[in-house]
Coordinates of C-alpha atoms and ligand atoms in Angstrom, one line a residue:
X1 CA 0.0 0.0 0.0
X2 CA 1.0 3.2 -0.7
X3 CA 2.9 5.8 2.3
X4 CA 0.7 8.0 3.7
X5 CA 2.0 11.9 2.6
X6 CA 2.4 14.5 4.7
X7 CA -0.6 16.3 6.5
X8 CA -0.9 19.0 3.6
X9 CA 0.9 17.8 0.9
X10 CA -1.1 16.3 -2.0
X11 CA -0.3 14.2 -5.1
X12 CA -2.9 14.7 -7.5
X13 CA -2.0 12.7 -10.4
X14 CA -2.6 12.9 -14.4
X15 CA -4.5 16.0 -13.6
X16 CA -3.5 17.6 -17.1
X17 CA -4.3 15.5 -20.3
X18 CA -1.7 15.3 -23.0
X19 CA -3.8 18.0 -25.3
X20 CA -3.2 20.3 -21.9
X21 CA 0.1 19.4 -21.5
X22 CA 0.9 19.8 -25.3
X23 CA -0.1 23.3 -24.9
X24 CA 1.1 24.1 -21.8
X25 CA 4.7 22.7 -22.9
X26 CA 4.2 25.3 -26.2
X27 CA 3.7 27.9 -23.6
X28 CA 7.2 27.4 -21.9
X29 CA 9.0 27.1 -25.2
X30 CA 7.7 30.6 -25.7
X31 CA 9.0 31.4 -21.9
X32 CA 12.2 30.2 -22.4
X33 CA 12.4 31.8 -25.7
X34 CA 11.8 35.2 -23.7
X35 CA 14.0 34.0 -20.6
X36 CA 16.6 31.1 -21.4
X37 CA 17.5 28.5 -19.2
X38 CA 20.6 29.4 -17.2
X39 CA 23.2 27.3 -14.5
X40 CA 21.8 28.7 -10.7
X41 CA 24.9 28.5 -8.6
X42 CA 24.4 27.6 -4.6
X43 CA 24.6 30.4 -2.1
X44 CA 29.0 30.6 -0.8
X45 CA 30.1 27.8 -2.6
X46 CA 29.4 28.6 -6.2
X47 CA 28.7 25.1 -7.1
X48 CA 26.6 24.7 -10.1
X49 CA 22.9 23.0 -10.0
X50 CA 22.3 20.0 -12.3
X51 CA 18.9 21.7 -12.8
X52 CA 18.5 24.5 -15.1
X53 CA 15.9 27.6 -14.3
X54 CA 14.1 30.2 -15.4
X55 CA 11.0 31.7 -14.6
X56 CA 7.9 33.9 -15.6
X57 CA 6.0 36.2 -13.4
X58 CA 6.4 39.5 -11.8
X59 CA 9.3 37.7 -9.8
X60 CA 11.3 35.1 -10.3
X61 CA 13.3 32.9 -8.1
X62 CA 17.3 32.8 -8.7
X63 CA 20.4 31.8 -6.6
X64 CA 24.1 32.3 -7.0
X65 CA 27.7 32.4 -5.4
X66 CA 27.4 36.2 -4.4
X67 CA 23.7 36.8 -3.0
X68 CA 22.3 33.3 -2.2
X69 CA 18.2 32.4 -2.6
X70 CA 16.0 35.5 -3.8
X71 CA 13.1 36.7 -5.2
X72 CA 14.0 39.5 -8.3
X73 CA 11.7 40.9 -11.2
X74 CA 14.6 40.5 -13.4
X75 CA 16.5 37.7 -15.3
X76 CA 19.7 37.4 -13.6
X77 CA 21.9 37.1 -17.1
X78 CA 19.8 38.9 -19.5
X79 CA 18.0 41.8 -16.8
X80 CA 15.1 41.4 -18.6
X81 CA 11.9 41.4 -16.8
X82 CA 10.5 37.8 -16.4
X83 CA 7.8 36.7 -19.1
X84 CA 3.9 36.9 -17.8
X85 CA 3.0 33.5 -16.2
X86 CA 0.9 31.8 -19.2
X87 CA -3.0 31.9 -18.7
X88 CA -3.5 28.1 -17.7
X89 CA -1.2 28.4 -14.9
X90 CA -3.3 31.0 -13.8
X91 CA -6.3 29.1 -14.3
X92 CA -4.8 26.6 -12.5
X93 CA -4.2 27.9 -9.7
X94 CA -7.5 29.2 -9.1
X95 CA -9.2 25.8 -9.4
X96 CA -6.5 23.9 -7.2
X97 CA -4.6 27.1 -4.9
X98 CA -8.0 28.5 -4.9
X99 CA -6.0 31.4 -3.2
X100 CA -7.3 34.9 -3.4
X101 CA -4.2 36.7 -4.6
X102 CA -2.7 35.3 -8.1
X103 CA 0.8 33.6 -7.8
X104 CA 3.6 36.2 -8.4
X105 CA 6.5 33.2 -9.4
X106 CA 6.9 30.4 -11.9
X107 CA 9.8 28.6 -11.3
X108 CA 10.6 26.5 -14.8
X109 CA 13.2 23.6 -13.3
X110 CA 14.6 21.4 -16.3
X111 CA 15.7 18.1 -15.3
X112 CA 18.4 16.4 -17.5
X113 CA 18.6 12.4 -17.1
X114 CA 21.2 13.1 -14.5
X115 CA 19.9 16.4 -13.0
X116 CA 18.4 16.0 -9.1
X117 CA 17.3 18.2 -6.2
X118 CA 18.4 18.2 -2.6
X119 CA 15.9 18.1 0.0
X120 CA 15.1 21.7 0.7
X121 CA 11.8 23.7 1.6
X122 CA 10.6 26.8 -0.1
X123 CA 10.7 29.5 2.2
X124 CA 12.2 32.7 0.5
X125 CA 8.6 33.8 -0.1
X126 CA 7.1 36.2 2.6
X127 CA 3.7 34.4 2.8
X128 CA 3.6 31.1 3.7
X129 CA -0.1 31.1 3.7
X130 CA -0.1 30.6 -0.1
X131 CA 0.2 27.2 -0.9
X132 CA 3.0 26.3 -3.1
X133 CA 1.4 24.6 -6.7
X134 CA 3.7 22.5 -9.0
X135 CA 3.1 20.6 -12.0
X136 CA 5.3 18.0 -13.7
X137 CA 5.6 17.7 -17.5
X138 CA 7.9 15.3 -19.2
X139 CA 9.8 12.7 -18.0
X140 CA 9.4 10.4 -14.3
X141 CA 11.1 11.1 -11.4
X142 CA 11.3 9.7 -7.8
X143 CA 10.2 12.9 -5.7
X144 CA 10.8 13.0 -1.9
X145 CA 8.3 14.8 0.8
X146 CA 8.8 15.0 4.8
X147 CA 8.2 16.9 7.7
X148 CA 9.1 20.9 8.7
X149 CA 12.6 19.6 9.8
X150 CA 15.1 17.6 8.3
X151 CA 15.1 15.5 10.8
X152 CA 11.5 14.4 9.9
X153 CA 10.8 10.8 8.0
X154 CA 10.3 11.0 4.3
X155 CA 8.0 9.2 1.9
X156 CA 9.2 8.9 -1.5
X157 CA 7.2 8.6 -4.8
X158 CA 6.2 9.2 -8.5
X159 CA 6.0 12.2 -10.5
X160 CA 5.2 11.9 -13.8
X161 CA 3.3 14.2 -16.7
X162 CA 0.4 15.6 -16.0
X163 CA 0.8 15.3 -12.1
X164 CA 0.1 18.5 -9.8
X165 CA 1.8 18.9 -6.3
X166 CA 0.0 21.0 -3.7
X167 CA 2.1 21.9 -0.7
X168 CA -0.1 24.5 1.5
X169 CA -1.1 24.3 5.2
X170 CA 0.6 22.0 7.4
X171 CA 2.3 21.3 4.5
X172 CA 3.5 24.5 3.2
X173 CA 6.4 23.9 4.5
X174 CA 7.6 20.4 3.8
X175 CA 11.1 19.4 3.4
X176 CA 11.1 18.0 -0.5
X177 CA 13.6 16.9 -3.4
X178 CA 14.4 15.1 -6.5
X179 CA 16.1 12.3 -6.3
X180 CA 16.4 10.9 -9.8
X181 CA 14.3 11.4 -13.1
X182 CA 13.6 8.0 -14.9
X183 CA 14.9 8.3 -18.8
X184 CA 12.9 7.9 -21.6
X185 CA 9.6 7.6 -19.3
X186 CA 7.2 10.2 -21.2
X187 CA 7.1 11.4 -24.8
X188 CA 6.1 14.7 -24.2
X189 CA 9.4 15.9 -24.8
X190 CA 11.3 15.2 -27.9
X191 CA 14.9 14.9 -26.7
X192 CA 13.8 13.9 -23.0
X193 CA 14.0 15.7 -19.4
X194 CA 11.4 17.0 -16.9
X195 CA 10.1 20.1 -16.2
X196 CA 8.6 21.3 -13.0
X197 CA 6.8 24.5 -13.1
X198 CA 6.5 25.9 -9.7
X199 CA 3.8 28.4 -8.7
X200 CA 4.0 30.8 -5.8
X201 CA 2.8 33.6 -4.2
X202 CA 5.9 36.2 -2.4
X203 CA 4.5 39.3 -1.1
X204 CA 1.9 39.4 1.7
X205 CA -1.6 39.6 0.5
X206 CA -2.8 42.4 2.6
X207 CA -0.7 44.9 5.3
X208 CA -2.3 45.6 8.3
X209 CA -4.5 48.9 8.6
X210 CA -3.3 51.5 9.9
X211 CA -6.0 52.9 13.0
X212 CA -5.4 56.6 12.9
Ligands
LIG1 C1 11.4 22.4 -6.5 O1 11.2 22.1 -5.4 O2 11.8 23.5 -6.9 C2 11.1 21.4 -7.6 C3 10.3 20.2 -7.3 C4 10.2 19.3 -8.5 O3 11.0 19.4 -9.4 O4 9.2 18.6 -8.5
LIG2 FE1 11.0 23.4 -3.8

């Protein structure tokens, strides 16, 4: 049987179709057109991820050797501003977020046969009340979820195309990672890989009134 997940974190899989996925991958082409792929560096070290990112929104996540893990509303090799996040993500993430501000980030992660993700959680954003939405397109991969610490168990399980990931209450902030993508798995993508398109809201909703 199956491993229970995470309270908060759902699988909900072959959500998309492959006409949805067909045009939601035509979508990206035209993102990364816009906004290419580029190598994110870790925060000190400099070492180079195996995955390669862009994104589209009003901000866009990035990393690198000199500032570490941020939000910016620019590319961080051409300083263009990030494309607009394509209209089914949107629509997406009002019928499964169903969160009353739209998501200000897509992350685009391209997985390589090789390519992986260390368990991390995604907490650079200032509102954590906004579930994190991500849908997988392409290619397999083994995909780990645990607790709010590291020190939590983990269950490990199945991505493939079409699949969402919802991370929001309890499990907003879940400890999660890639640990390998299965080759040749999907056809979705002519010369191979997975992509991971991860949606997020940043900025707090609302700001307190001010009582004069
Ligand atoms: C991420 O956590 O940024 C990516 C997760 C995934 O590739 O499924
Ligand atoms: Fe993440």
């Amino acid at each position: 049987m199956a491993q229970a997940l995470p309270q908060g974190v759902r699988h909900i899989p072959d959500f998309l179709n492959r006409a949805a996925q067909e045009a939601l991958l035509e979508d990206i082409r035209a993102v990364v057109q816009a906004a290419p792929l580029y190598v994110p560096t870790m925060p000190r070290t400099g070492k180079p991820m195996s995955v390669r990112m862009t994104n589209c929104g009003t901000l866009g996540w990035v990393t690198d050797k000199e500032r570490g893990y941020r939000y910016q509303p620019v590319h961080p090799v051409t300083g263009e501003p990030w494309p607009p996040i394509p209209e089914p993500l949107l629509a997406l993430w009002q019928q499964i977020a169903r969160y009353e501000a739209p998501p200000e980030a897509c992350l685009v992660n391209f997985y390589e046969a090789g390519a992986k993700m260390g368990l991390h959680q995604d907490r650079d954003e200032q509102d954590f009340d906004a579930p994190v939405l991500s849908v997988s397109l392409g290619d397999t991969c083994l995909f780990r979820v645990g607790e709010k610490t590291r020190e939590g168990g983990t269950v490990s399980f199945k991505l493939s195309s079409g699949d969402l990931v919802v991370l929001g209450g309890e499990g907003r902030l879940a400890f999660h990672g890639v640990d390998r993508i299965y080759p040749a798995t999907s056809t979705l993508l002519k010369n191979g890989g997975r992509i991971n398109l991860t949606l997020r809201r940043v900025t707090l909703t609302c700001l307190p009134r001010k009582i004069s």
